[in-house]
Amino acid sequence: MKKKFYITTPIYYINDVPHVGHAYTTVAADVLSRYYKSKDEDVFFLTGVDEHGAKIAEAAKKAGVEPKAFADSLVPRFQEAWKNLNINYSEFFRTTNPKHEEIVQDLILELKDKGFVEKKKYTGVYCVACEKFLLPDELVDGCCPDHGTKPEEHSEENYFFLLSKFGDKLSKAIEAGDYEILPESRKNEVIGKIKNGLEDVSISREKVEWGILFPGDESQTIYVWIDALINYWSAQKVFNQDNIWPADIHLMAKDILWFHAIIWPAMLLALDLPLPKKVFAHGFFTIGGQKMSKTRGNVLDPNTLVEKFGADAVRYSLLREFPFGEDGDISEEKIANRYQSELSNGLGNLVQRTISMINKYEIRISKSETNSKSETRKISKLIEDLKFDQALQEIAGEITKLNQYIEENKPWELAPKGSLGWTKTDQTKLAEVLSHVHSGLVDITPQIAPFMPETAEKMKKQLETLEPDPLFPRI
Ligand code: ME8
């Protein structure tokens, strides 16, 4: 039987079209998914959208339509963006799926039955863009640190999940490695916060109508985050996937690590369900140092980027620029630079000139030794550790080396010189040189495949048929 690998992205709020930040997580998930598929694992890759709550209801109201109709109109925009980026997800989750709604209600009832739910009064400030209550010390000049907007005063009687009971259990689970929080620095942050004590969390909303009804008290709806987190679990039934739980990895940015690393595992512990194996929080794309967000309105549209540079170059540039766990600035200019230097002048040019010389000098290619096995192992390990930037740096290094090898060996000087003809030694040497580069390219092809699937396909074909076709034409 094949080994299963269950990977998830967050389900994105459907209040607007996706931007490059959403594309970043989704591309990373797709790279992992393609990588594990290439290792013949049974991959289930889940992405989707988060449709309930005040944030969506407000966006729908602004657009003058009902929330469900609003969500329906945006779903294709997400699916189209993922198609443009060549994202090969297994299923697309929608939280308005009736099966999911039923499962969410069942799990809440179970939490209640087990004594982990209590009704309490709560007063605090709420950021609708985050869909969460903010603590006074989180505010920057009275505003949400991520969105720069002023949170609303809320005072209501809600049902609470008794998160405070789970601090010790969570700490033990983290220490025992039952589930891993990555990168390490984030794990330490989470452990620190648990040590400071966990507060119970509200799991219902009194004044939000657009949501799943709270079982046993229909005057309230289920807090959108609780509804959303359960998607990872309910996907099993929604898509008839037996035995995929626990998730092998939940991917997200650091903004929502708390929900994934604390609240979600605590709920699972309360329900006696297995914990996800890994939770990885990457950094933020920033524009001029500020988080890119729909609320701030400083977003880059992935579709426009794909139109300009093609899906593979965008996938490559997004993951190449800075370490996956850290923040980094992104711009069209940066993508254009990578395109030009590493893809067009680097890989594209290498493939093109190698094949042209093979054709021009009528060389018969023989299999040549390269050090690809250890290189491939190194790259595989980097992908498994989510060090995408380093994996791509390695690949870029191999390409540079092959280009240098050509410069050093100057195949054109070995070519027949006019009427002087061709010496046997030169002919043999030329075949050796070009075979070495050709073999190097054959080895690189599967290494780049998870990142640039289309390019890998084209390379494979061109290296077989020896019919060159520019991989990254000049823009
Ligand atoms: O939080 N840089 O949805 P969301 C990097 N519905 N990644 C970014 C980013 C940026 N500037 N902006 C967004 C939600 N992302 C909830 C999730 S899951 C049960 C519910 C990516 O639309 C990143 O993955 O606000 C981040 O965690 C996610 O989008 C937030 O998406």
XYZ file of C-alpha atoms and ligand atoms in Angstrom:
506
model
C 0.000 0.000 0.000
C 1.171 3.518 -0.762
C 2.113 5.809 2.088
C -0.453 8.597 2.474
C 0.475 12.238 2.715
C -2.228 14.717 3.735
C -1.333 18.372 3.254
C -3.482 21.448 3.770
C -3.432 25.174 3.105
C -5.598 27.522 5.159
C -9.075 27.928 3.772
C -8.934 31.557 2.677
C -11.579 34.144 3.511
C -13.777 34.658 0.546
C -14.334 38.382 1.140
C -12.246 39.209 -1.921
C -10.161 37.676 -4.714
C -6.897 35.924 -3.776
C -3.593 37.837 -3.764
C 0.035 36.782 -3.913
C 0.137 36.049 -0.163
C -2.479 33.336 -0.639
C -0.661 32.135 -3.732
C 2.539 31.782 -1.699
C 1.140 29.184 0.725
C -0.751 27.421 -2.038
C 2.297 27.181 -4.315
C 4.390 25.830 -1.425
C 1.735 23.196 -0.727
C 1.686 22.287 -4.405
C 5.468 21.894 -4.474
C 5.335 19.532 -1.497
C 2.402 17.700 -2.977
C 4.165 17.168 -6.321
C 7.363 16.182 -4.550
C 5.684 13.475 -2.435
C 3.717 12.277 -5.464
C 7.005 11.846 -7.302
C 8.055 9.616 -4.416
C 4.959 7.565 -5.143
C 3.064 8.581 -2.023
C -0.703 8.822 -1.949
C -1.077 12.585 -1.630
C -4.263 14.330 -0.572
C -3.836 18.076 -1.020
C -6.651 20.183 0.371
C -7.293 23.875 -0.149
C -10.490 25.886 -0.137
C -12.363 28.851 1.256
C -13.762 30.087 4.532
C -17.247 31.393 3.852
C -18.935 32.291 7.120
C -18.642 35.104 9.641
C -18.914 38.877 9.944
C -16.106 39.606 7.507
C -17.813 37.814 4.621
C -21.262 39.093 5.618
C -19.956 42.686 5.528
C -18.283 42.213 2.145
C -21.477 40.697 0.741
C -23.550 43.546 2.108
C -21.254 46.052 0.449
C -21.693 44.201 -2.832
C -25.467 44.200 -2.270
C -25.900 40.431 -2.411
C -26.596 37.578 -0.006
C -23.460 36.068 1.563
C -23.873 32.670 -0.081
C -24.399 34.215 -3.530
C -21.405 36.442 -2.868
C -19.242 33.439 -1.980
C -20.532 31.543 -5.023
C -19.385 34.405 -7.229
C -15.874 34.385 -5.752
C -15.180 30.641 -5.663
C -14.351 30.563 -9.401
C -11.874 33.422 -8.885
C -9.884 31.290 -6.456
C -10.110 28.213 -8.628
C -9.055 30.185 -11.673
C -6.049 31.701 -9.877
C -4.945 28.233 -8.741
C -5.393 26.887 -12.248
C -3.297 29.717 -13.671
C -0.557 28.865 -11.199
C -0.785 25.194 -12.123
C -1.872 24.161 -8.633
C -2.845 20.528 -8.640
C -5.003 20.311 -5.497
C -7.024 17.174 -4.766
C -10.188 18.886 -3.503
C -11.499 22.393 -2.951
C -13.229 22.879 0.377
C -16.218 25.150 0.992
C -17.467 25.622 4.538
C -21.042 26.017 3.289
C -20.980 22.324 2.368
C -23.988 20.848 4.268
C -22.030 17.745 5.312
C -19.381 19.946 6.856
C -22.000 22.053 8.671
C -23.468 18.918 10.189
C -20.079 17.599 11.310
C -19.214 20.942 12.921
C -22.446 20.857 14.921
C -21.834 17.244 15.949
C -18.337 18.024 17.194
C -19.579 21.017 19.206
C -22.215 18.788 20.809
C -19.523 16.283 21.651
C -17.365 18.983 23.245
C -20.423 20.074 25.255
C -21.185 16.490 26.330
C -17.611 16.066 27.474
C -17.944 19.139 29.676
C -15.584 21.420 27.745
C -18.130 24.136 26.889
C -19.471 26.869 29.181
C -21.573 30.001 28.700
C -19.908 33.247 29.844
C -20.093 36.970 29.363
C -17.250 38.540 27.423
C -16.222 42.104 26.721
C -13.340 42.944 24.450
C -12.231 44.467 21.164
C -12.761 42.509 17.985
C -10.945 42.851 14.635
C -13.364 41.784 11.928
C -10.553 41.482 9.345
C -8.770 38.940 11.597
C -12.062 37.564 12.886
C -10.694 37.538 16.407
C -10.638 39.331 19.736
C -7.428 41.262 20.326
C -5.779 41.716 23.697
C -4.949 45.281 24.805
C -1.185 44.649 24.568
C -1.515 43.441 20.968
C -2.826 46.793 19.738
C -0.577 49.311 18.010
C -1.876 52.851 18.560
C -5.245 51.323 19.329
C -5.277 49.485 15.983
C -4.880 45.895 14.781
C -1.164 45.272 14.138
C -1.858 43.264 10.964
C -4.610 45.330 9.396
C -4.051 48.808 10.778
C -7.788 49.161 11.447
C -9.545 50.079 14.687
C -11.165 47.029 16.317
C -14.800 47.120 17.484
C -15.964 47.009 21.112
C -17.931 43.809 21.691
C -19.788 42.697 24.756
C -21.816 39.535 24.521
C -22.726 36.301 26.205
C -21.065 33.426 24.366
C -20.288 29.762 24.643
C -16.651 29.160 25.516
C -14.364 26.237 24.872
C -12.366 25.585 28.037
C -8.959 26.004 26.443
C -7.465 26.860 29.847
C -7.696 23.182 30.792
C -5.336 22.125 28.011
C -2.095 24.008 28.669
C -0.255 21.100 30.278
C -1.473 18.532 27.789
C -0.452 20.740 24.891
C 2.996 21.404 26.349
C 3.531 17.689 26.854
C 2.375 16.880 23.339
C 4.736 19.484 21.889
C 7.666 18.295 24.004
C 6.998 14.656 23.148
C 7.009 15.621 19.469
C 3.471 14.291 19.007
C 3.042 17.261 16.784
C 5.761 19.522 15.542
C 5.529 23.290 15.376
C 7.906 24.832 12.852
C 10.042 26.860 12.440
C 11.712 26.332 15.813
C 11.454 30.036 16.757
C 7.673 29.891 16.388
C 7.525 26.764 18.500
C 9.324 28.570 21.303
C 6.905 31.463 21.017
C 3.972 29.088 21.344
C 5.506 27.287 24.332
C 6.125 30.657 25.999
C 2.514 31.683 25.521
C 1.236 28.413 26.949
C 3.411 28.953 30.013
C 1.795 32.366 30.541
C -1.545 30.591 30.807
C -4.281 29.952 28.266
C -7.632 31.711 28.333
C -10.873 30.023 27.360
C -12.025 30.912 23.842
C -15.402 32.019 22.657
C -16.810 29.536 20.139
C -20.103 31.241 19.401
C -21.271 34.677 18.317
C -24.504 36.311 19.375
C -24.730 38.994 16.733
C -23.326 37.231 13.689
C -26.099 35.705 11.625
C -24.010 34.345 8.743
C -22.723 31.137 10.265
C -23.581 27.607 11.317
C -26.267 27.567 14.021
C -24.997 26.707 17.466
C -26.461 23.306 18.399
C -28.941 23.623 21.232
C -29.090 27.432 21.102
C -30.110 28.845 17.772
C -29.840 32.409 18.997
C -26.089 32.046 18.382
C -23.899 30.953 15.497
C -20.645 29.035 15.707
C -17.549 31.246 15.734
C -16.142 31.222 12.204
C -12.685 30.046 13.291
C -14.051 26.917 14.969
C -16.112 26.166 11.867
C -13.034 26.747 9.683
C -10.525 24.644 11.616
C -12.842 21.662 11.534
C -12.591 21.614 7.707
C -9.344 19.675 7.968
C -11.153 16.915 9.803
C -14.519 17.000 8.057
C -12.815 16.780 4.639
C -12.584 13.045 5.257
C -16.345 12.655 5.133
C -17.024 15.485 2.703
C -14.708 13.940 0.106
C -14.940 10.271 1.113
C -11.307 10.005 2.143
C -10.932 7.199 4.634
C -7.890 7.079 6.858
C -6.316 10.368 5.819
C -6.349 11.843 9.314
C -4.064 12.980 10.922
C -2.863 15.644 8.530
C 0.839 15.298 7.784
C 1.226 19.035 7.549
C -0.874 22.164 7.977
C 0.708 25.104 6.137
C -0.076 28.746 6.887
C 1.503 32.108 7.670
C 2.391 33.164 11.191
C -0.786 35.294 11.536
C -2.886 32.233 12.194
C -0.404 29.945 13.908
C -2.136 30.371 17.268
C -5.351 28.876 15.943
C -3.508 25.968 14.354
C -0.921 25.293 17.030
C -3.075 25.804 20.124
C -6.813 25.998 19.633
C -7.092 23.267 16.993
C -4.899 20.699 18.779
C -6.675 21.441 22.072
C -10.017 20.742 20.417
C -8.639 17.507 19.020
C -7.317 16.509 22.439
C -10.722 17.267 23.957
C -12.340 15.068 21.329
C -9.766 12.265 21.802
C -8.659 12.605 18.191
C -5.069 12.364 16.888
C -3.082 15.585 16.457
C -1.724 16.808 13.112
C 1.891 15.752 12.631
C 3.275 19.128 11.663
C 2.189 22.742 11.699
C 4.413 25.087 9.696
C 4.037 28.865 9.807
C 5.823 30.779 7.074
C 6.478 34.515 7.009
C 4.639 37.415 5.410
C 5.101 38.941 2.039
C 5.533 42.568 2.701
C 5.352 45.530 0.387
C 7.666 48.260 1.522
C 7.884 46.513 4.913
C 4.105 46.290 5.492
C 2.089 43.087 5.408
C 0.319 42.660 2.114
C -3.374 42.324 2.840
C -6.711 42.837 1.213
C -7.725 45.092 4.090
C -4.680 47.325 3.576
C -5.252 47.300 -0.179
C -1.551 46.872 -1.081
C -1.882 43.574 -2.897
C -0.260 42.000 -5.947
C -2.546 39.993 -8.214
C -1.116 36.540 -8.979
C -3.004 36.368 -12.293
C -1.297 39.485 -13.605
C 2.078 38.073 -12.615
C 1.344 34.776 -14.359
C 0.292 36.647 -17.488
C 3.600 38.513 -17.514
C 6.053 35.835 -16.452
C 4.242 32.493 -16.793
C 3.219 30.185 -13.948
C 6.593 28.503 -13.495
C 8.582 31.701 -13.184
C 6.128 33.053 -10.613
C 6.215 29.809 -8.621
C 10.004 29.868 -8.755
C 10.408 33.517 -7.777
C 7.964 33.371 -4.878
C 9.858 30.555 -3.190
C 13.350 31.597 -4.269
C 13.447 35.085 -2.799
C 13.741 34.452 0.973
C 13.501 31.617 3.551
C 10.026 30.128 3.894
C 9.813 30.850 7.626
C 10.781 34.521 7.354
C 9.236 37.764 6.129
C 10.394 39.285 2.877
C 9.595 42.070 0.502
C 8.147 41.102 -2.846
C 7.684 43.141 -6.007
C 7.205 42.700 -9.705
C 10.712 44.037 -10.202
C 12.199 41.295 -8.039
C 10.339 38.635 -9.988
C 11.492 40.228 -13.259
C 15.115 40.128 -12.056
C 14.954 36.438 -11.153
C 13.287 35.721 -14.452
C 15.985 37.493 -16.381
C 19.052 36.319 -14.492
C 18.322 32.779 -13.364
C 15.614 31.537 -15.680
C 16.125 33.241 -19.018
C 19.921 33.792 -18.967
C 20.537 30.826 -16.667
C 18.489 27.712 -17.272
C 16.797 28.732 -20.540
C 20.018 29.777 -22.208
C 21.841 26.655 -21.021
C 19.264 24.285 -22.481
C 19.039 26.266 -25.698
C 22.742 26.477 -26.408
C 23.439 22.896 -25.403
C 20.841 21.518 -27.767
C 21.882 23.889 -30.565
C 25.523 22.788 -30.316
C 24.570 19.127 -30.206
C 22.614 19.659 -33.400
C 25.137 21.905 -35.103
C 28.096 19.600 -34.540
C 25.974 16.484 -35.058
C 27.012 14.968 -31.754
C 25.754 11.593 -30.583
C 24.998 11.977 -26.898
C 26.226 9.310 -24.518
C 25.282 8.920 -20.870
C 27.852 10.738 -18.813
C 28.665 10.667 -15.093
C 27.516 13.631 -13.038
C 27.372 13.968 -9.275
C 23.603 14.156 -9.429
C 22.687 11.470 -6.882
C 24.120 13.241 -3.880
C 22.864 16.555 -5.243
C 19.345 15.154 -5.677
C 19.390 13.756 -2.144
C 20.467 17.115 -0.810
C 17.675 18.905 -2.667
C 15.086 16.321 -1.535
C 16.070 16.840 2.083
C 15.796 20.613 1.689
C 12.293 20.254 0.212
C 11.244 17.909 3.027
C 12.499 20.506 5.522
C 10.576 23.237 3.658
C 13.793 25.062 2.848
C 12.561 25.914 -0.610
C 14.842 28.898 -1.095
C 17.887 26.735 -0.394
C 16.683 23.929 -2.666
C 16.294 26.448 -5.485
C 19.655 27.977 -4.689
C 21.226 24.535 -5.071
C 19.528 24.058 -8.416
C 20.584 27.540 -9.548
C 24.122 26.601 -8.489
C 24.084 23.473 -10.637
C 22.929 25.515 -13.612
C 25.694 28.070 -13.071
C 28.233 25.258 -12.832
C 27.128 23.766 -16.134
C 27.263 27.157 -17.814
C 30.785 27.656 -16.429
C 31.770 24.192 -17.599
C 30.813 25.218 -21.117
C 32.794 28.464 -20.830
C 35.841 26.593 -19.578
C 35.740 23.815 -22.145
C 34.831 26.079 -25.071
C 33.145 23.463 -27.256
C 33.207 25.891 -30.210
C 37.009 25.722 -30.229
C 36.816 21.979 -30.598
C 34.586 22.279 -33.630
C 35.894 21.576 -37.153
C 37.751 24.631 -38.410
C 36.846 25.311 -42.006
C 38.862 23.333 -44.576
C 41.222 22.048 -41.869
C 38.539 19.578 -40.895
C 38.180 17.867 -37.590
C 40.736 15.958 -35.569
C 39.594 12.738 -33.944
C 40.623 13.937 -30.456
C 38.678 17.162 -30.803
C 35.643 15.253 -31.988
C 35.782 12.876 -29.010
C 36.361 15.697 -26.572
C 33.496 17.737 -27.996
C 31.126 14.778 -27.651
C 32.293 14.325 -24.070
C 31.761 17.962 -23.159
C 28.284 18.183 -24.627
C 27.266 14.790 -23.217
C 28.315 15.977 -19.758
C 26.141 19.086 -20.004
C 23.264 17.127 -21.517
C 23.411 14.577 -18.656
C 23.552 17.386 -16.112
C 20.369 18.827 -17.590
C 18.668 15.425 -17.587
C 19.487 15.200 -13.866
C 18.216 18.691 -13.106
C 14.860 18.047 -14.788
C 13.240 16.002 -11.955
C 14.790 18.309 -9.367
C 12.966 21.346 -10.735
C 9.751 19.438 -11.510
C 7.918 20.146 -8.206
C 8.686 23.880 -8.557
C 8.336 24.301 -12.310
C 6.293 21.376 -13.616
C 5.718 22.776 -17.105
C 9.369 23.661 -17.612
C 10.407 20.196 -16.472
C 8.050 18.647 -19.028
C 9.398 20.853 -21.796
C 12.997 20.169 -20.808
C 12.441 16.447 -20.759
C 10.975 16.550 -24.234
C 13.619 18.869 -25.677
C 16.475 16.838 -24.251
C 14.989 13.738 -25.885
C 13.989 15.133 -29.249
C 16.782 17.718 -29.439
C 14.310 20.236 -30.791
C 15.042 23.455 -28.888
C 12.294 25.904 -28.002
C 12.995 28.853 -25.681
C 11.908 27.995 -22.109
C 11.909 31.569 -20.834
C 11.694 33.962 -23.758
C 12.900 37.500 -23.142
C 10.165 39.787 -21.915
O -6.907 33.530 7.954
N 2.115 36.875 3.188
O -7.867 33.445 5.865
P -7.048 34.558 5.079
C 2.121 35.535 3.230
N -9.867 32.024 6.797
N 1.009 34.798 3.305
C -0.162 35.424 3.333
C -0.251 36.833 3.295
C 0.971 37.563 3.209
N 0.989 38.893 3.133
N -1.545 37.174 3.343
C -2.254 36.020 3.399
C -7.752 33.114 7.179
N -1.422 34.955 3.392
C -8.718 32.046 7.636
C -8.009 30.712 7.652
S -7.883 28.097 8.137
C -8.763 26.996 9.062
C -8.802 29.566 8.190
C -1.827 33.539 3.422
O -7.754 34.744 3.795
C -1.214 32.807 4.599
O -1.318 31.420 4.379
O -6.826 35.733 5.924
C -2.144 33.204 5.730
O -2.025 32.390 6.860
C -3.480 33.059 5.024
O -3.214 33.497 3.671
C -4.589 33.870 5.641
O -5.670 33.843 4.766
